[in-house]
mmCIF file of C-alpha atoms in Angstrom:
data_model
loop_
_atom_site.group_PDB
_atom_site.id
_atom_site.type_symbol
_atom_site.label_atom_id
_atom_site.label_comp_id
_atom_site.label_asym_id
_atom_site.label_seq_id
_atom_site.Cartn_x
_atom_site.Cartn_y
_atom_site.Cartn_z
ATOM 1 C CA MET A 184 34.567 -13.412 -30.453
ATOM 2 C CA ASN A 185 34.961 -17.158 -30.038
ATOM 3 C CA SER A 186 35.817 -18.756 -33.404
ATOM 4 C CA ILE A 187 33.192 -21.469 -33.017
ATOM 5 C CA TYR A 188 30.525 -18.919 -32.188
ATOM 6 C CA LYS A 189 31.662 -16.751 -35.098
ATOM 7 C CA SER A 190 31.321 -19.650 -37.502
ATOM 8 C CA CYS A 191 27.785 -20.171 -36.227
ATOM 9 C CA THR A 192 26.761 -16.567 -36.710
ATOM 10 C CA ASN A 193 28.373 -16.350 -40.149
ATOM 11 C CA ASN A 194 26.147 -19.109 -41.485
ATOM 12 C CA LYS A 195 22.592 -19.183 -40.227
ATOM 13 C CA HIS A 196 22.068 -22.621 -41.754
ATOM 14 C CA TYR A 197 24.389 -24.252 -39.224
ATOM 15 C CA GLU A 198 22.316 -25.787 -36.466
ATOM 16 C CA CYS A 199 23.247 -25.690 -32.797
ATOM 17 C CA HIS A 200 23.852 -29.408 -32.649
ATOM 18 C CA ASN A 201 26.594 -28.989 -35.267
ATOM 19 C CA HIS A 202 28.192 -25.792 -33.982
ATOM 20 C CA ILE A 203 27.786 -25.228 -30.253
ATOM 21 C CA CYS A 204 28.548 -21.642 -29.317
ATOM 22 C CA ASP A 205 29.774 -20.655 -25.848
ATOM 23 C CA HIS A 206 26.275 -19.563 -24.856
ATOM 24 C CA CYS A 207 24.768 -22.915 -25.815
ATOM 25 C CA LYS A 208 27.478 -24.774 -23.886
ATOM 26 C CA CYS A 209 26.602 -22.773 -20.795
ATOM 27 C CA ASN A 210 22.844 -22.973 -21.220
ATOM 28 C CA PRO A 211 21.482 -26.006 -19.324
ATOM 29 C CA CYS A 212 18.440 -26.070 -21.618
ATOM 30 C CA LYS A 213 20.822 -26.061 -24.599
ATOM 31 C CA CYS A 214 19.293 -25.710 -28.039
ATOM 32 C CA ASP A 215 15.811 -26.758 -29.006
ATOM 33 C CA TYR A 216 16.531 -29.510 -31.511
ATOM 34 C CA ASP A 217 12.862 -30.009 -32.356
ATOM 35 C CA LYS A 218 12.466 -26.408 -33.453
ATOM 36 C CA ARG A 219 16.012 -26.495 -34.896
ATOM 37 C CA LYS A 220 17.006 -23.096 -33.580
ATOM 38 C CA SER A 221 20.278 -21.948 -35.096
ATOM 39 C CA CYS A 222 23.186 -20.552 -33.129
ATOM 40 C CA ILE A 223 22.620 -17.166 -34.713
ATOM 41 C CA GLN A 224 19.756 -16.835 -32.245
ATOM 42 C CA HIS A 225 22.021 -17.539 -29.258
ATOM 43 C CA PRO A 226 22.532 -15.210 -27.572
ATOM 44 C CA THR A 227 20.486 -12.157 -28.433
ATOM 45 C CA LEU A 228 21.598 -8.951 -26.733
ATOM 46 C CA THR A 229 18.558 -6.792 -27.491
ATOM 47 C CA GLU A 230 15.607 -9.109 -26.907
ATOM 48 C CA THR A 231 13.368 -8.584 -23.878
ATOM 49 C CA ILE A 232 11.099 -11.357 -22.618
ATOM 50 C CA LEU A 233 7.938 -10.713 -20.597
ATOM 51 C CA ALA A 234 6.166 -13.585 -18.866
ATOM 52 C CA CYS A 235 2.913 -13.275 -16.934
ATOM 53 C CA GLY A 236 2.274 -15.883 -14.278
ATOM 54 C CA THR A 237 -0.727 -17.079 -12.330
ATOM 55 C CA GLY A 238 -1.823 -15.947 -8.884
ATOM 56 C CA THR A 239 -4.592 -16.812 -6.488
ATOM 57 C CA GLY A 240 -6.242 -15.760 -3.256
ATOM 58 C CA ALA A 241 -6.008 -17.671 0.005
ATOM 59 C CA ASN A 242 -7.101 -17.615 3.612
ATOM 60 C CA ILE A 243 -4.162 -17.132 5.973
ATOM 61 C CA PRO A 244 -4.271 -19.417 9.013
ATOM 62 C CA ILE A 245 -2.879 -17.677 12.087
ATOM 63 C CA PRO A 246 -1.058 -20.129 14.382
ATOM 64 C CA THR A 247 -1.317 -19.634 18.124
ATOM 65 C CA ASN A 248 1.579 -20.115 20.540
ATOM 66 C CA ASN A 249 4.142 -20.355 17.708
ATOM 67 C CA GLY A 250 2.369 -23.313 16.120
ATOM 68 C CA THR A 251 3.519 -24.984 12.916
ATOM 69 C CA PHE A 252 2.703 -23.145 9.681
ATOM 70 C CA SER A 253 2.273 -25.001 6.386
ATOM 71 C CA PRO A 254 3.519 -22.882 3.442
ATOM 72 C CA ILE A 255 0.854 -21.592 1.042
ATOM 73 C CA THR A 256 1.706 -21.166 -2.650
ATOM 74 C CA LEU A 257 0.227 -17.919 -3.972
ATOM 75 C CA ALA A 258 1.709 -17.266 -7.396
ATOM 76 C CA SER A 259 4.218 -18.614 -9.905
ATOM 77 C CA VAL A 260 5.679 -17.650 -13.262
ATOM 78 C CA SER A 261 7.948 -19.545 -15.644
ATOM 79 C CA ILE A 262 10.398 -17.873 -17.995
ATOM 80 C CA ASP A 263 12.854 -19.316 -20.525
ATOM 81 C CA THR A 264 15.965 -17.162 -20.913
ATOM 82 C CA SER A 265 17.729 -19.647 -23.222
ATOM 83 C CA CYS A 266 18.147 -17.001 -25.917
ATOM 84 C CA LEU A 267 19.665 -14.399 -23.596
ATOM 85 C CA LYS A 268 23.249 -13.812 -22.482
ATOM 86 C CA LYS A 269 23.797 -13.465 -18.710
ATOM 87 C CA PRO A 270 20.123 -12.609 -18.273
ATOM 88 C CA THR A 271 18.849 -10.029 -15.828
ATOM 89 C CA VAL A 272 15.454 -11.115 -14.476
ATOM 90 C CA LYS A 273 13.031 -8.743 -12.743
ATOM 91 C CA ILE A 274 10.180 -10.247 -10.724
ATOM 92 C CA ASP A 275 7.141 -8.132 -9.800
ATOM 93 C CA PHE A 276 4.631 -9.397 -7.243
ATOM 94 C CA ASP A 277 1.382 -7.640 -6.320
ATOM 95 C CA SER A 278 -1.354 -8.632 -3.907
ATOM 96 C CA ILE A 279 -4.395 -7.368 -2.019
ATOM 97 C CA ILE A 280 -4.627 -8.337 1.671
ATOM 98 C CA ASN A 281 -7.705 -8.103 3.890
ATOM 99 C CA TYR A 282 -7.263 -8.061 7.674
ATOM 100 C CA SER A 283 -9.993 -7.967 10.299
ATOM 101 C CA ALA A 284 -9.923 -8.166 14.085
ATOM 102 C CA SER A 285 -12.085 -7.735 17.140
ATOM 103 C CA MET A 286 -10.949 -7.270 20.740
ATOM 104 C CA THR A 287 -11.628 -5.714 24.106
ATOM 105 C CA VAL A 288 -9.182 -2.874 24.647
ATOM 106 C CA ALA A 289 -8.163 -1.460 28.035
ATOM 107 C CA ASP A 290 -7.167 2.182 28.450
ATOM 108 C CA ASP A 291 -3.498 1.243 28.853
ATOM 109 C CA ALA A 292 -3.390 -1.260 25.977
ATOM 110 C CA ALA A 293 -0.230 -1.382 23.873
ATOM 111 C CA ILE A 294 1.161 -3.127 20.793
ATOM 112 C CA SER A 295 4.143 -5.405 21.448
ATOM 113 C CA ASN A 296 4.298 -7.077 18.015
ATOM 114 C CA PRO A 297 2.060 -6.536 14.975
ATOM 115 C CA PHE A 298 0.299 -9.191 12.949
ATOM 116 C CA THR A 299 2.912 -10.267 10.373
ATOM 117 C CA VAL A 300 2.864 -12.328 7.179
ATOM 118 C CA THR A 301 6.134 -13.571 5.666
ATOM 119 C CA PHE A 302 6.278 -13.923 1.878
ATOM 120 C CA GLN A 303 9.124 -15.900 0.292
ATOM 121 C CA LEU A 304 10.315 -15.811 -3.325
ATOM 122 C CA SER A 305 12.126 -18.883 -4.643
ATOM 123 C CA LYS A 306 13.134 -20.301 -8.007
ATOM 124 C CA THR A 307 13.680 -23.722 -9.547
ATOM 125 C CA CYS A 308 15.750 -23.867 -12.730
ATOM 126 C CA ASN A 309 16.031 -26.757 -15.189
ATOM 127 C CA ASP A 310 14.369 -29.217 -12.789
ATOM 128 C CA GLY A 311 17.060 -28.489 -10.194
ATOM 129 C CA SER A 312 16.819 -27.718 -6.499
ATOM 130 C CA LYS A 313 14.636 -24.973 -5.069
ATOM 131 C CA ILE A 314 16.611 -21.797 -4.295
ATOM 132 C CA GLY A 315 15.295 -19.193 -1.870
ATOM 133 C CA LEU A 316 15.762 -15.612 -3.099
ATOM 134 C CA GLY A 317 14.487 -13.605 -0.139
ATOM 135 C CA ASN A 318 11.695 -12.842 2.314
ATOM 136 C CA TRP A 319 9.321 -9.870 2.410
ATOM 137 C CA TYR A 320 7.052 -8.893 5.301
ATOM 138 C CA TYR A 321 3.568 -7.433 5.622
ATOM 139 C CA SER A 322 2.670 -6.122 9.092
ATOM 140 C CA THR A 323 -0.330 -4.359 10.605
ATOM 141 C CA ALA A 324 -1.699 -3.723 14.096
ATOM 142 C CA PHE A 325 -4.601 -1.869 15.701
ATOM 143 C CA LEU A 326 -5.949 -1.116 19.162
ATOM 144 C CA LEU A 327 -9.622 -0.839 18.265
ATOM 145 C CA PRO A 328 -12.686 -2.830 19.312
ATOM 146 C CA ALA A 329 -13.255 -3.767 15.662
ATOM 147 C CA VAL A 330 -11.261 -3.277 12.477
ATOM 148 C CA ASN A 331 -11.573 -4.369 8.860
ATOM 149 C CA THR A 332 -8.962 -3.072 6.441
ATOM 150 C CA THR A 333 -7.751 -3.898 2.942
ATOM 151 C CA ASP A 334 -4.209 -3.074 1.831
ATOM 152 C CA SER A 335 -2.061 -3.566 -1.237
ATOM 153 C CA PHE A 336 1.261 -5.341 -0.810
ATOM 154 C CA SER A 337 3.907 -5.643 -3.513
ATOM 155 C CA PHE A 338 7.631 -6.083 -4.028
ATOM 156 C CA THR A 339 10.219 -6.296 -6.808
ATOM 157 C CA HIS A 340 13.264 -8.556 -7.045
ATOM 158 C CA CYS A 341 16.074 -8.313 -9.612
ATOM 159 C CA GLU A 342 18.922 -10.725 -10.265
ATOM 160 C CA CYS A 343 21.611 -11.171 -12.912
ATOM 161 C CA SER A 344 22.603 -14.738 -13.767
ATOM 162 C CA SER A 345 25.837 -15.888 -15.395
ATOM 163 C CA CYS A 346 23.988 -18.603 -17.284
ATOM 164 C CA SER A 347 20.645 -18.847 -19.045
ATOM 165 C CA GLY A 348 17.963 -21.430 -18.451
ATOM 166 C CA CYS A 349 14.346 -22.334 -17.839
ATOM 167 C CA CYS A 350 13.214 -21.144 -14.394
ATOM 168 C CA ILE A 351 10.010 -21.139 -12.361
ATOM 169 C CA TYR A 352 9.676 -18.345 -9.786
ATOM 170 C CA THR A 353 7.255 -19.007 -6.927
ATOM 171 C CA ILE A 354 5.764 -16.854 -4.154
ATOM 172 C CA GLU A 355 4.740 -18.579 -0.929
ATOM 173 C CA ILE A 356 3.474 -17.481 2.451
ATOM 174 C CA VAL A 357 5.870 -19.286 4.772
ATOM 175 C CA GLN A 358 4.796 -17.835 8.128
ATOM 176 C CA ALA A 359 2.038 -15.830 9.789
ATOM 177 C CA SER A 360 2.286 -14.447 13.315
ATOM 178 C CA ALA A 361 -0.601 -13.202 15.440
ATOM 179 C CA SER A 362 -0.524 -9.765 17.023
ATOM 180 C CA VAL A 363 0.957 -9.545 20.502
ATOM 181 C CA LEU A 364 -1.016 -6.935 22.442
ATOM 182 C CA THR A 365 -0.875 -6.060 26.128
ATOM 183 C CA ASN A 366 -3.985 -5.351 28.178
ATOM 184 C CA VAL A 367 -6.182 -6.638 25.371
ATOM 185 C CA THR A 368 -8.624 -9.534 25.754
ATOM 186 C CA ASP A 369 -10.886 -11.558 23.457
ATOM 187 C CA LEU A 370 -8.604 -10.954 20.461
ATOM 188 C CA VAL A 371 -9.811 -12.597 17.241
ATOM 189 C CA GLU A 372 -7.871 -12.018 14.002
ATOM 190 C CA ASN A 373 -8.576 -13.065 10.419
ATOM 191 C CA ALA A 374 -6.616 -12.434 7.239
ATOM 192 C CA GLN A 375 -6.777 -13.413 3.615
ATOM 193 C CA ILE A 376 -5.098 -12.747 0.299
ATOM 194 C CA VAL A 377 -7.890 -11.365 -1.874
ATOM 195 C CA SER A 378 -5.857 -11.581 -5.083
ATOM 196 C CA SER A 379 -2.258 -11.871 -6.256
ATOM 197 C CA SER A 380 -0.275 -11.614 -9.484
ATOM 198 C CA ILE A 381 3.304 -12.158 -10.608
ATOM 199 C CA SER A 382 5.276 -11.299 -13.738
ATOM 200 C CA ALA A 383 8.850 -11.718 -14.951
ATOM 201 C CA LEU A 384 10.840 -9.467 -17.286
ATOM 202 C CA ALA A 385 14.204 -10.636 -18.645
ATOM 203 C CA SER A 386 16.906 -9.169 -20.880
ATOM 204 C CA SER A 387 20.594 -9.742 -21.566
ATOM 205 C CA CYS A 388 23.067 -8.010 -19.253
#
């Protein structure tokens, strides 16, 4: 154990601004001077932090002919892992999607590409730059004169960081693509996010 960190943990009255342990040096948020947290709290190896974020519904515009798509923010959650060592963060996203369509279908109609929505998870830590963490895809397609369906869509993302901090995780729809159907006319598609939710769970590695 680092001697400076040991001296911190041996005397809980020492404040972080007097004895900076290795964890506090690494942590961009550093210690909360206002609350005067002591180094004995940094890091904790057994604590688990659960944060529940906010989500919303949204209509999904469907561009035609590869038109420009403006990203739509669906959900976000903030979590402070300052008291954890090399935190593992698990993000859970859940949503309900409604899709409806009408069309005239020929006998030899076929699906070339389904209707697809691209969801992107990103994070911003300690007022830094936005970092993309991955894309997830929802797809559906039908060859019916009329359809109205509601589906659940969810995904989980886990990451282990070498340093703690204050991060905001955000879910956006970054693209939506219309169905590509052959021998189909008068195609009209509509889609919306009925509801969405996001949560974050963090613990020390």
